[in-house]
Short mmCIF file of C-alpha atoms and ligand atoms in Angstrom, two decimals:
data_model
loop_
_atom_site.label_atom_id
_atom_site.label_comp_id
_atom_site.label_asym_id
_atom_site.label_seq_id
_atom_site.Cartn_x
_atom_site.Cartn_y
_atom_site.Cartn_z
CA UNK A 1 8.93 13.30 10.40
CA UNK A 2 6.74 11.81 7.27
CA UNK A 3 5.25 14.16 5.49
CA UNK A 4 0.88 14.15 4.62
CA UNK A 5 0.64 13.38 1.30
CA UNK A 6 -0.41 16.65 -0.98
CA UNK A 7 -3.27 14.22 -2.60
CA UNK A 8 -5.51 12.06 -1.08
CA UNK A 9 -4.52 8.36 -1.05
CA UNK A 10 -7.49 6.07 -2.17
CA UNK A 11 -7.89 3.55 0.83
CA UNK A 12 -9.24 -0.21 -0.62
CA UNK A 13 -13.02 0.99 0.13
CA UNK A 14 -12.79 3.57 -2.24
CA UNK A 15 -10.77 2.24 -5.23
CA UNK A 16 -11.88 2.82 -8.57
CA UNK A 17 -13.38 -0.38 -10.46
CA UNK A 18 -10.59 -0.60 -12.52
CA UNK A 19 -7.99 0.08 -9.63
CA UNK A 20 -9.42 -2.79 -7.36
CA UNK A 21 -6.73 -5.27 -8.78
CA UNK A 22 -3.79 -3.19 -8.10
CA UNK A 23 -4.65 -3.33 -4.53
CA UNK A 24 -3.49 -6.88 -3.32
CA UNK A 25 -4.16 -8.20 -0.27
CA UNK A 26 -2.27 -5.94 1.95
CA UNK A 27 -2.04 -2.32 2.21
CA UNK A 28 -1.80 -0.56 -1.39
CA UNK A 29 1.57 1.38 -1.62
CA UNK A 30 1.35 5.27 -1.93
CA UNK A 31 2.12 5.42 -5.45
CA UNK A 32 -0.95 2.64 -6.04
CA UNK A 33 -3.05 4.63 -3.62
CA UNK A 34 -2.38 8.26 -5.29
CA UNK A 35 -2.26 7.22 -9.37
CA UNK A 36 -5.80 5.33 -8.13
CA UNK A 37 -6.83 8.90 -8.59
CA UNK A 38 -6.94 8.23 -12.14
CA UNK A 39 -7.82 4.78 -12.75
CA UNK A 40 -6.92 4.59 -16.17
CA UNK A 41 -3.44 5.88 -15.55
CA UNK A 42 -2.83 3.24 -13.24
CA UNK A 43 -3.64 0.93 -15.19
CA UNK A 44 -0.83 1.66 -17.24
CA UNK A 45 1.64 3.35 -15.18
CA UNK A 46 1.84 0.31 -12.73
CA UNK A 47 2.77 -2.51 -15.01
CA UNK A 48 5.10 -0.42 -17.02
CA UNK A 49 6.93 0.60 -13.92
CA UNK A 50 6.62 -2.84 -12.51
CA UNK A 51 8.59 -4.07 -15.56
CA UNK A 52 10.85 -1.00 -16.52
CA UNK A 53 12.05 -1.54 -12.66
CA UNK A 54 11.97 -5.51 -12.63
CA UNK A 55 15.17 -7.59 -12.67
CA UNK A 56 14.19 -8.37 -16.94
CA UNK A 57 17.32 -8.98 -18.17
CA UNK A 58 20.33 -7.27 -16.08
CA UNK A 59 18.85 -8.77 -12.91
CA UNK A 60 17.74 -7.31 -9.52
CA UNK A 61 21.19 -6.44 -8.25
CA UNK A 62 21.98 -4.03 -11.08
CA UNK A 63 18.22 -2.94 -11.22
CA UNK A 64 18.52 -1.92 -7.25
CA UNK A 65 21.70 -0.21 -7.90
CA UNK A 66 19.93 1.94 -10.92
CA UNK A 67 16.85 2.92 -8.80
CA UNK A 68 18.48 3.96 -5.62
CA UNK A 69 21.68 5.68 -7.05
CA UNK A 70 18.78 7.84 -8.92
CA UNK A 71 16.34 8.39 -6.22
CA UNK A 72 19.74 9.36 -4.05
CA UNK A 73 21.18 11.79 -6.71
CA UNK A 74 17.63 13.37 -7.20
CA UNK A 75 17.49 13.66 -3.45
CA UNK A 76 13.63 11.61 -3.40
CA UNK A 77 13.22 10.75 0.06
CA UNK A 78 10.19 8.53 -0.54
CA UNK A 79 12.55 6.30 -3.10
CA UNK A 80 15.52 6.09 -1.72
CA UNK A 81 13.92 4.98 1.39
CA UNK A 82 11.84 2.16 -0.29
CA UNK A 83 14.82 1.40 -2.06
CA UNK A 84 17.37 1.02 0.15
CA UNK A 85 15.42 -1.81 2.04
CA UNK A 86 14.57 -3.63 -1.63
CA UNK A 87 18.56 -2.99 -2.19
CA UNK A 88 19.47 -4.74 1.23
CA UNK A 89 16.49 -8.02 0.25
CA UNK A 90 18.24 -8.48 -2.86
CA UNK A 91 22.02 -8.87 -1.70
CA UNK A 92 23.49 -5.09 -1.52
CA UNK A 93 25.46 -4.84 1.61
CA UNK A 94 25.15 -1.84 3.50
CA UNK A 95 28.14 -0.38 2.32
CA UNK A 96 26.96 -1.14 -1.00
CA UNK A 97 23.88 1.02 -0.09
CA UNK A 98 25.86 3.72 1.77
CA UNK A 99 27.36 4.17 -1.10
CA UNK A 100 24.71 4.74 -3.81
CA UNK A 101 22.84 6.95 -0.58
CA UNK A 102 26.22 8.86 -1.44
CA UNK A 103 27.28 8.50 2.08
CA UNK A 104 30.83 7.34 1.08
CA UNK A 105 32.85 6.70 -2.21
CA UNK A 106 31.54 4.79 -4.59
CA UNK A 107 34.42 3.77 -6.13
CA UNK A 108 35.89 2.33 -2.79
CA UNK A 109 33.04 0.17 -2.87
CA UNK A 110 32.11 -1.02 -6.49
CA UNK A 111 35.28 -2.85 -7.87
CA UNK A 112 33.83 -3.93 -10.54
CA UNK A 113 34.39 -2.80 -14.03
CA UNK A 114 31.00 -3.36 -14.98
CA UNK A 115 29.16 -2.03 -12.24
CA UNK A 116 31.70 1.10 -12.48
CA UNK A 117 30.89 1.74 -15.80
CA UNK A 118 26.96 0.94 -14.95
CA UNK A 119 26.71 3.57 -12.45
CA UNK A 120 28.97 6.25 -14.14
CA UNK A 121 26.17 5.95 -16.65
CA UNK A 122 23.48 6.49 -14.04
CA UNK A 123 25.02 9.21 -12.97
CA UNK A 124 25.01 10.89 -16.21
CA UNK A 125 21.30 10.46 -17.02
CA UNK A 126 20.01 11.27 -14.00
CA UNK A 127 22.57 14.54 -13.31
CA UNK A 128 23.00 15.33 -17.16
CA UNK A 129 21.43 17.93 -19.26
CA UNK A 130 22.41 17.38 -23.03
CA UNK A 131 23.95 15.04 -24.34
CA UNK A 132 26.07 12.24 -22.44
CA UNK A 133 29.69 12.39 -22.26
CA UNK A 134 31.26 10.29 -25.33
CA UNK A 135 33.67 8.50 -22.67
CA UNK A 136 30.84 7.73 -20.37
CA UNK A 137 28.64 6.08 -23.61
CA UNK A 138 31.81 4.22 -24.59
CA UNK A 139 32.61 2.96 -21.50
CA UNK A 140 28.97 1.56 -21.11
CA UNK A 141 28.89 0.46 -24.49
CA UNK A 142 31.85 -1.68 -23.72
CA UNK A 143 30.31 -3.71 -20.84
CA UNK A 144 26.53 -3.60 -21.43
CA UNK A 145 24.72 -5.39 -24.69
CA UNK A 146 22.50 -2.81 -26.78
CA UNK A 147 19.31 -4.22 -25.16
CA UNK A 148 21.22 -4.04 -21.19
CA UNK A 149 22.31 -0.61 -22.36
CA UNK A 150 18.44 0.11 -23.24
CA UNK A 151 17.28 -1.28 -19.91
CA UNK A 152 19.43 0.24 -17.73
CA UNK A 153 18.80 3.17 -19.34
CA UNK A 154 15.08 2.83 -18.77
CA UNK A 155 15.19 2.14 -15.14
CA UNK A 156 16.94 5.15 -14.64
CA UNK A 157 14.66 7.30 -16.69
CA UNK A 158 11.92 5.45 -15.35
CA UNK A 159 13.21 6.45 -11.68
CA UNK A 160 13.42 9.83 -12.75
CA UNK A 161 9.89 10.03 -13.36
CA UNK A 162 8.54 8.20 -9.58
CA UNK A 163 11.44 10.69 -8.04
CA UNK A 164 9.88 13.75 -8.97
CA UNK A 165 6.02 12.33 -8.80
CA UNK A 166 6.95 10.87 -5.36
CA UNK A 167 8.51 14.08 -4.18
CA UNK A 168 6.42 16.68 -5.34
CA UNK A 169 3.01 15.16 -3.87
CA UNK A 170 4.97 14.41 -0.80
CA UNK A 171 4.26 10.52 -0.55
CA UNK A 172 5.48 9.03 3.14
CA UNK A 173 7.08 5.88 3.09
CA UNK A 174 5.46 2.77 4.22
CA UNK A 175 4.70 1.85 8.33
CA UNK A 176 6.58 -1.28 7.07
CA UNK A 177 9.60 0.49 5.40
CA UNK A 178 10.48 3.00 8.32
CA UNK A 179 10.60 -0.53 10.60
CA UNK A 180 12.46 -1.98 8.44
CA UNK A 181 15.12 0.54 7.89
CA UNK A 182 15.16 1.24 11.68
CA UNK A 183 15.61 -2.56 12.45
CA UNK A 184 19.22 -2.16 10.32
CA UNK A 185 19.91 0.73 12.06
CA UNK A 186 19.27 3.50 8.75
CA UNK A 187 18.22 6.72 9.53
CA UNK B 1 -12.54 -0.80 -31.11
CA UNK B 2 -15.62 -0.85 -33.20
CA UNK B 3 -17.45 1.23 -30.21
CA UNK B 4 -20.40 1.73 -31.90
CA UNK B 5 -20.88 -2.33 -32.65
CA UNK B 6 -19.55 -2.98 -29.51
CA UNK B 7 -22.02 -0.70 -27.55
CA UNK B 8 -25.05 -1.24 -29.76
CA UNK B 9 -24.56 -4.92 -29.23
CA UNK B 10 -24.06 -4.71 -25.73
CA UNK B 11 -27.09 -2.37 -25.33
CA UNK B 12 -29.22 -4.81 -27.51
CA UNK B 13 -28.09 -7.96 -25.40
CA UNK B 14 -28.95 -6.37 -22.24
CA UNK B 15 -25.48 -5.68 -20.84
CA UNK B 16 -25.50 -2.83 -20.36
CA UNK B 17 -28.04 -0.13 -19.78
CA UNK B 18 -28.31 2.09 -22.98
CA UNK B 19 -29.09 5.67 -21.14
CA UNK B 20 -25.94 8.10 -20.43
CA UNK B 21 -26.26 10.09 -17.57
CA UNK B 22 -24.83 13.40 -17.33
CA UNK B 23 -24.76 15.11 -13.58
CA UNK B 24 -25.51 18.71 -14.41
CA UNK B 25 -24.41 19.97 -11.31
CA UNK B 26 -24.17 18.95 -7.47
CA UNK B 27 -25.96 22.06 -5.30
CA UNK B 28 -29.33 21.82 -4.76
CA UNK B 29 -32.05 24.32 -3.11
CA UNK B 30 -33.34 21.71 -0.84
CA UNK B 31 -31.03 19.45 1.86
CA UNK B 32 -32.93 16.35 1.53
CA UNK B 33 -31.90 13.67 4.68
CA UNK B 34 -31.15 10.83 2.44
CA UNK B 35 -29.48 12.79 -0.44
CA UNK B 36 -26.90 10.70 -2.69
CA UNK B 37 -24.91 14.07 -3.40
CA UNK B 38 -24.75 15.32 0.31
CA UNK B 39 -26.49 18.55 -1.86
CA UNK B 40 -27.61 21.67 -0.30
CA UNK B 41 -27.38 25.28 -1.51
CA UNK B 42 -23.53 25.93 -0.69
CA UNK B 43 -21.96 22.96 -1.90
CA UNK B 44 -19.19 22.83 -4.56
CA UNK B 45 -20.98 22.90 -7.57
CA UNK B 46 -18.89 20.49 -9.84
CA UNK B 47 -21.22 21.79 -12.98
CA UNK B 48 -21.05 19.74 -16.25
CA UNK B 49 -20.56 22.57 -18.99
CA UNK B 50 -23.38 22.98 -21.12
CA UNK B 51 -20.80 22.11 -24.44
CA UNK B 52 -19.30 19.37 -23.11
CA UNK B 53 -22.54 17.41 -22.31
CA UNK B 54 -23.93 18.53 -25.91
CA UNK B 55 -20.59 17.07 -27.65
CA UNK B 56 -21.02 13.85 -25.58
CA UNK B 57 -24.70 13.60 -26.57
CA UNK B 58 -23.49 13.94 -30.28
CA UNK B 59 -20.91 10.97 -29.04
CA UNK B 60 -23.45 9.26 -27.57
CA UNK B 61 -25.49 8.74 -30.50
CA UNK B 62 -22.61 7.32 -32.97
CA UNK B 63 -21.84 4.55 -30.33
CA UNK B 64 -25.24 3.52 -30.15
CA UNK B 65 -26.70 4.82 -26.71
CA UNK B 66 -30.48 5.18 -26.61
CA UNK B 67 -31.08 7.87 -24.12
CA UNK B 68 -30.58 10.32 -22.05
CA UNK B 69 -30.93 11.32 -18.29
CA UNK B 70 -29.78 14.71 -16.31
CA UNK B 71 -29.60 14.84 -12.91
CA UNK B 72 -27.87 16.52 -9.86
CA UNK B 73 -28.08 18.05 -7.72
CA UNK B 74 -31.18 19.92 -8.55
CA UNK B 75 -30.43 20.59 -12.56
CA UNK B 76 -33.69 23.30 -13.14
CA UNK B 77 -31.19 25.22 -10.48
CA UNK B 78 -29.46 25.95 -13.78
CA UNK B 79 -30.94 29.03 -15.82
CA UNK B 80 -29.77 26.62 -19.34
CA UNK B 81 -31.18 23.23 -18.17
CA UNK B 82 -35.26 24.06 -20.22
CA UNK B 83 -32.95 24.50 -23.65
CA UNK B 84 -30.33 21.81 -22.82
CA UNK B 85 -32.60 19.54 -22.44
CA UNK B 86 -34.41 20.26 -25.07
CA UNK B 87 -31.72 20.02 -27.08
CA UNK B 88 -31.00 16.35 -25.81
CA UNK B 89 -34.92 15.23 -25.95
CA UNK B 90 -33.86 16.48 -30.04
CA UNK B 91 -31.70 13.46 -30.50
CA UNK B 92 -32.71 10.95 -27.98
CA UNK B 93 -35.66 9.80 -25.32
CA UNK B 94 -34.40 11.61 -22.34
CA UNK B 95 -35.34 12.00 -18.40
CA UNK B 96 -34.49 14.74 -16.21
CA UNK B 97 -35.10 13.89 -12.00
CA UNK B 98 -36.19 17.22 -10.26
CA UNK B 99 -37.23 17.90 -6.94
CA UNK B 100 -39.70 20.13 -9.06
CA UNK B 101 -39.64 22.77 -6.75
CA UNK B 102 -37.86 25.28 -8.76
CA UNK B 103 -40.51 25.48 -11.43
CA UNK B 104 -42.23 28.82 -11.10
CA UNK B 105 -43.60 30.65 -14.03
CA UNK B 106 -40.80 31.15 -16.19
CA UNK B 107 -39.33 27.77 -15.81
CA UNK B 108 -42.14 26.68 -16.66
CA UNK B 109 -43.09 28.52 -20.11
CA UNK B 110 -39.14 27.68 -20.67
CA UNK B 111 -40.24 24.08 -20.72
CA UNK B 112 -42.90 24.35 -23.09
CA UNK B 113 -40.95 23.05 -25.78
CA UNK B 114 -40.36 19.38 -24.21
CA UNK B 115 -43.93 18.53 -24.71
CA UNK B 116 -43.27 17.89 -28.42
CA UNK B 117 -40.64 15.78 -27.53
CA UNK B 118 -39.59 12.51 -25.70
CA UNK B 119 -39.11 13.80 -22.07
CA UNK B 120 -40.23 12.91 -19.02
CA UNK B 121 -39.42 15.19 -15.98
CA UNK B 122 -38.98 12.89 -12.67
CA UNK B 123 -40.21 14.47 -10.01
CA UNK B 124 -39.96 13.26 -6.26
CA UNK B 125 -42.71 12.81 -3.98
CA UNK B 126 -42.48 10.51 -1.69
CA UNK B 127 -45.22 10.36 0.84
CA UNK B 128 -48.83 11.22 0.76
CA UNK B 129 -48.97 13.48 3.85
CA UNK B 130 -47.35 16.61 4.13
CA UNK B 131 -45.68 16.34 7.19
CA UNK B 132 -44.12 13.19 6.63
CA UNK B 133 -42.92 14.08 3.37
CA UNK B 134 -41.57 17.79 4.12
CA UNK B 135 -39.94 15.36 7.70
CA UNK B 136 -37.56 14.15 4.48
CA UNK B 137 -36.93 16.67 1.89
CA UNK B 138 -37.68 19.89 3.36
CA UNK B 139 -40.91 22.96 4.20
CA UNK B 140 -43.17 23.20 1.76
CA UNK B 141 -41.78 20.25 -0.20
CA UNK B 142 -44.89 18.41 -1.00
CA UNK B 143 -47.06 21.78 -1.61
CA UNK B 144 -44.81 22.88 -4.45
CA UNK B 145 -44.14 19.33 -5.52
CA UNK B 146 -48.36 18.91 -6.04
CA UNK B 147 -48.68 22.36 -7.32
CA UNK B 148 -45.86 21.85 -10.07
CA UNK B 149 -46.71 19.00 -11.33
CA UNK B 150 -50.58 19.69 -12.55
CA UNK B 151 -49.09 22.40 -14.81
CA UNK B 152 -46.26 20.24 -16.43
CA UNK B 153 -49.10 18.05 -17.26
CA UNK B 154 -51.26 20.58 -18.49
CA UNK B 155 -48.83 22.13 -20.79
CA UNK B 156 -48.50 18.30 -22.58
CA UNK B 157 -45.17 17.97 -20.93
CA UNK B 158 -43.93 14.05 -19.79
CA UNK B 159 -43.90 13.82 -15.76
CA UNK B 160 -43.13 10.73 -13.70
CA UNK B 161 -42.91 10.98 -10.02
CA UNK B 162 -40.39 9.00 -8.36
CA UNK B 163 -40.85 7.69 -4.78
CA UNK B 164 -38.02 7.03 -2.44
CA UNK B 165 -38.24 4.83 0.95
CA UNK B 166 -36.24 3.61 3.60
CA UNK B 167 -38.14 0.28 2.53
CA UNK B 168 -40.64 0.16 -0.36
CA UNK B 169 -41.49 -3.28 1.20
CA UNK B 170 -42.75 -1.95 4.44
CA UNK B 171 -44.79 0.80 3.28
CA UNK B 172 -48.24 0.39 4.77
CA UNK B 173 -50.79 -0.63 1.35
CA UNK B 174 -52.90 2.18 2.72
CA UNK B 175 -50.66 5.03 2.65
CA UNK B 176 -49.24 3.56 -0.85
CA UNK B 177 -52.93 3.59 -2.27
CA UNK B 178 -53.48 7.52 -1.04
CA UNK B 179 -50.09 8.27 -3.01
CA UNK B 180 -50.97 6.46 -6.25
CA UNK B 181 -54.73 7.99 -6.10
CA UNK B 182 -52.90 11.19 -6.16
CA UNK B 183 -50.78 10.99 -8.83
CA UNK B 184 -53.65 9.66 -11.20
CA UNK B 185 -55.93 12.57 -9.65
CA UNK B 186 -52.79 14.48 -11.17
CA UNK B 187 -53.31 12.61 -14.40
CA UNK B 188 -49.83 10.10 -13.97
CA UNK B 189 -50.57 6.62 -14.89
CA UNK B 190 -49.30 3.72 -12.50
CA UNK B 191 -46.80 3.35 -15.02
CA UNK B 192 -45.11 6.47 -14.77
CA UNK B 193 -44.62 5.81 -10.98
CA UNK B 194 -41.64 4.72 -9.52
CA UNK B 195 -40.88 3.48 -6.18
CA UNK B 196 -37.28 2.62 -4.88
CA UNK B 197 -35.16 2.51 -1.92
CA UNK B 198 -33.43 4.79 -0.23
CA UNK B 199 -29.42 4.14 -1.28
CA UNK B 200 -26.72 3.69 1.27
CA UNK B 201 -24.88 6.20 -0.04
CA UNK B 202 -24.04 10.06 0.44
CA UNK B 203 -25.91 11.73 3.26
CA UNK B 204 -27.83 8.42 3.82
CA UNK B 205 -24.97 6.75 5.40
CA UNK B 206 -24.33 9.57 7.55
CA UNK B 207 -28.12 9.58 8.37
CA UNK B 208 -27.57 5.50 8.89
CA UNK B 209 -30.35 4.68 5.99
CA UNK B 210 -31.01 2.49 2.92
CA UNK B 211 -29.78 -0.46 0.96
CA UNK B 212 -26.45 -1.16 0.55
CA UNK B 213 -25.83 -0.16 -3.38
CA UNK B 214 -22.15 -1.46 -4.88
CA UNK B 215 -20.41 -2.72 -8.09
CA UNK B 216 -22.34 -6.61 -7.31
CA UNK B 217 -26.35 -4.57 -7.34
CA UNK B 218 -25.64 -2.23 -9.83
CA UNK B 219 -26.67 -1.95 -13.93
CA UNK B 220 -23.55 -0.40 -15.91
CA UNK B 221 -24.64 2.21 -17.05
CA UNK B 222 -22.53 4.94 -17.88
CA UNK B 223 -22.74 8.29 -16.24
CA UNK B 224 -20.85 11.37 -16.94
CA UNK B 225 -20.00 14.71 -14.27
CA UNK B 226 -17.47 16.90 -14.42
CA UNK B 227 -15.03 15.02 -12.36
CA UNK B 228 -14.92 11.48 -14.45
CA UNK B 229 -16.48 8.98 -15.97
CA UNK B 230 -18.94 6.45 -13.00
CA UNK B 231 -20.46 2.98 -13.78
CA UNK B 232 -23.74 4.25 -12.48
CA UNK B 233 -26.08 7.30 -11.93
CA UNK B 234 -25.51 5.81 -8.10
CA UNK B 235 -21.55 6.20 -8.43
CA UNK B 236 -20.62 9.86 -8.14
CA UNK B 237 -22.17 10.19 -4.85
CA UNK B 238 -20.50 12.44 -2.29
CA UNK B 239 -19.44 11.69 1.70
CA UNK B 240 -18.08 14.17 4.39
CA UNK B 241 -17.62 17.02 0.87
CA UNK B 242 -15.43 14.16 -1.35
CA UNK B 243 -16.76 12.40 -4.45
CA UNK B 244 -16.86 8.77 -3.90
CA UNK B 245 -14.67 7.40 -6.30
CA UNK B 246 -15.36 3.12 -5.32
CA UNK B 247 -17.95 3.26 -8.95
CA UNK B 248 -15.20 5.52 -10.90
CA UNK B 249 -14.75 4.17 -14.54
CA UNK B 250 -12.13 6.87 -15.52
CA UNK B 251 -11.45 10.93 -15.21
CA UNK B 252 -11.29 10.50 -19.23
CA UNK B 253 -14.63 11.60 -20.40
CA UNK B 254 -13.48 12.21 -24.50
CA UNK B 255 -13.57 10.79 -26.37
CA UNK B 256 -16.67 9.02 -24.89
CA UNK B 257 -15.40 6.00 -26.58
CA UNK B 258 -12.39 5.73 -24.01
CA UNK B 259 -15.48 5.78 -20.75
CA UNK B 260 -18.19 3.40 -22.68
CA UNK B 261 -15.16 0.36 -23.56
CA UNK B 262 -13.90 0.51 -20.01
CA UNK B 263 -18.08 0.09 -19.41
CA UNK B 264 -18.30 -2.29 -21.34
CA UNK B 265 -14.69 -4.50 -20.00
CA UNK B 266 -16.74 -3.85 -16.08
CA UNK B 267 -19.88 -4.92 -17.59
CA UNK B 268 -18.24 -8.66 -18.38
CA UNK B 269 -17.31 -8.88 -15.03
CA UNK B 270 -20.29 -8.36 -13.79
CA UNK B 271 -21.96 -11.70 -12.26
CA UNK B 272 -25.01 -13.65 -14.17
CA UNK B 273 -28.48 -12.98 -13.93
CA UNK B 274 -30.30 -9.87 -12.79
CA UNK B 275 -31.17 -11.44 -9.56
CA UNK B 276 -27.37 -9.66 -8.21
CA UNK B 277 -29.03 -6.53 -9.14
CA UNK B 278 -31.17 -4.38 -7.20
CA UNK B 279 -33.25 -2.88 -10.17
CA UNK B 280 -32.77 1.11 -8.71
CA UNK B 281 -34.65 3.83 -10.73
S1 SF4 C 1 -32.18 14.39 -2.91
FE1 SF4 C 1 -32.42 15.71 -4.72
S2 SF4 C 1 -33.74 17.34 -4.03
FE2 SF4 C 1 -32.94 16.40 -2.20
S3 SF4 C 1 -31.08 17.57 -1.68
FE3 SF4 C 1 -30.43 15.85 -2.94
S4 SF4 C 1 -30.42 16.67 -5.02
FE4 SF4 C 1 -31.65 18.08 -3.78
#
């Protein structure tokens, strides 16, 4: 069952001036439709999420892996859904994505050293309070460059923010979404 | 940015319009068929505080606007609107649109002041037959209109009257001549008369009426309410109870600065010549 959106979402007709070029040609997402409440926060908020979530430098595997494994630990329902089909267009398998859903070990999944150390890292930004765990910064230190290390860290901070925005105004998920996670079988 | 240069020049080149519009409030005592603002006497009010339009006059000024206008909703509904515009007409030329229907004898000696100043009140009448123009805007619309506006004049104060039609291109020349014989009977001068079309907009489209008013037709010129910053007096019209928000600038209203260069960015997109506007007053 979607839930209505707390705030009304600005249809194309009624998009501020400045908002207009946000909209595309096709439908405007939810978070477009709802920050279009405040044009000049838009304006802002959409290209800095646009690149603080883009594959930059890491790429759009280890971007995908950020952004869901955050949306899943902060329980967002709007992001993790978005996310899991972006995940499965840019190469995640589904166990991949089962896993970051936290639907089965990650560790039986992700082999890799890097991507083990990546998302032992997410994990402690997004669950953490205080500082992180010396171990945790080492071991990320030791796979990721200073300016992967900033990125990363970014996306997941940056998820952070949508998670709770997307959750507390109760955004649905896209028509196109819901098909597409029904048409690979994801509840 | 230099705001001030930026505005002044922009103002001086014909860019963009050089009056700020404040909208004092959105209720109203009349329900007027055609009304921008879907007003009426129980609407949410969405009033413009009396301080925060002063401190964006005093903004105003340093960045180079020219004037000021008030409107509403039906602002002499407010008990502050004589002084606060009086206060305004102080710094710059200002115009305040009333349905001047609200003006009994203490409104009125509360507007004394404003004949030593640059104001004009705009007052709507828009037919010259009673029936027809009460069919509009309400009873006894056109008796209070013509019995308000001989004593603005008489106390020295500045009165236009504003017309509004379906189409100002239809009206029959006869029944145009009887209206302009009675505002000069009233001692208006064909100048001070304007005549415009009913926008598309607000109750309108619900009523199925007037010209189509958008982004394309439209001066920039920057008008303040409560609820954000609009790229024209015709933006912050209301449908079914919810602002529009298709002519929003920005919800930042302070510093004015942050409203008048987002203006001023919509104002170069606008296309040449004035032909793609519809010249609304
Ligand atoms: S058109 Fe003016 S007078 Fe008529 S209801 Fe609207 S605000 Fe009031």
């Amino acid at each position: 069952m979607h839930p209505s959106p707390l705030v009304e979402l600005i249809d194309r007709e009624q998009a501020p001036l400045l908002a207009r070029r946000f909209y595309g040609d096709g439908a405007a997402s939810p978070i477009t439709a709802s920050l279009a409440q405040v044009p000049e926060l838009l304006e802002v908020a959409l290209p800095f999420v646009g690149v603080a979530l883009g594959p930059v430098s890491l790429g759009a595997r280890a971007k995908e892996v950020a952004i869901l494994r955050t949306s899943a630990l902060l329980e967002c329902r709007y992001c993790v859904r978005s996310h899991t089909v972006v995940a499965l267009d840019v190469g995640l398998s589904l166990e991949e994505v089962g896993a970051l859903r936290g639907e089965r070990p990650v560790d039986t999944v992700f082999t890799d050293e890097r991507e083990r150390a990546m998302i032992a890292w997410i994990d402690a930004v997004a669950l953490g309070r205080g500082p992180v765990d010396p171990d945790v910064q080492a071991g990320a230190s030791a796979v990721l460059d200073d300016h992967e290390l900033v990125e990363l860290t970014m996306a997941v901070t940056a998820t952070l923010m949508l998670n709770r925005y997307c959750t507390a105004l109760d955004l649905p998920t896209s028509p196109e979404t819901e098909a597409r996670l029904a048409a690979a079988g994801i509840t | 940015m230099d705001s001030m240069s930026a505005l002044a020049d922009a103002v001086s080149a014909g860019t963009v319009n050089g009056r700020l519009w404040f909208y004092s409030n959105y209720h109203c005592n009349l329900q007027c068929s055609y009304c921008l603002t879907e007003s009426g006497p129980l609407v949410k009010r969405r009033e413009f505080g009396r301080d925060a339009i002063l401190a964006r006059a005093a903004e105003a000024q340093e960045l180079g606007f020219t004037g000021f206008g008030m409107t509403g909703g039906e602002p002499f509904i407010r008990d502050d609107m004589p002084q606060l515009v009086a206060e305004l007409g102080s710094e710059l030329p200002t115009i305040v649109l009333s349905n001047g229907t609200l003006l009994n004898e203490r409104r009125l000696r509360e507007l004394e002041p404003l004949a030593d100043l640059p104001v004009h009140v705009q007052i709507s009448l828009d037919r010259p037959d009673p029936v027809e123009n009460d069919d509009m805007r309400g009873p006894e619309n056109f008796r209070k209109v013509m019995e308000a506006i001989p004593k603005l004049v008489e106390r020295g104060i500045g009165v236009r009257i504003a017309t509004t039609l379906p189409d100002p291109d239809a009206v029959d020349p006869e029944e145009r001549e009887r209206l302009c014989e009675l505002h000069r009977a009233m001692g208006i001068p064909d100048e001070d008369h304007v005549v415009r079309p009913i926008v598309n907009r607000g109750r309108a489209v619900t009523n199925a009426m007037g010209v189509l008013a958008g982004f394309e037709q439209l001066e920039p010129e920057l008008t303040l309410t409560a609820e954000g910053a609009f790229y024209s007096p015709f933006g912050p019209t209301v449908r079914g109870g919810r602002l529009d928000t298709d002519l929003l600038v920005s919800r930042t209203t302070r510093p004015l600065s942050e409203p008048a260069t987002a203006l001023l960015r919509l104002a170069e997109q606008m296309p040449e010549g004035d032909d793609a506007r519809i010249g609304i007053r």
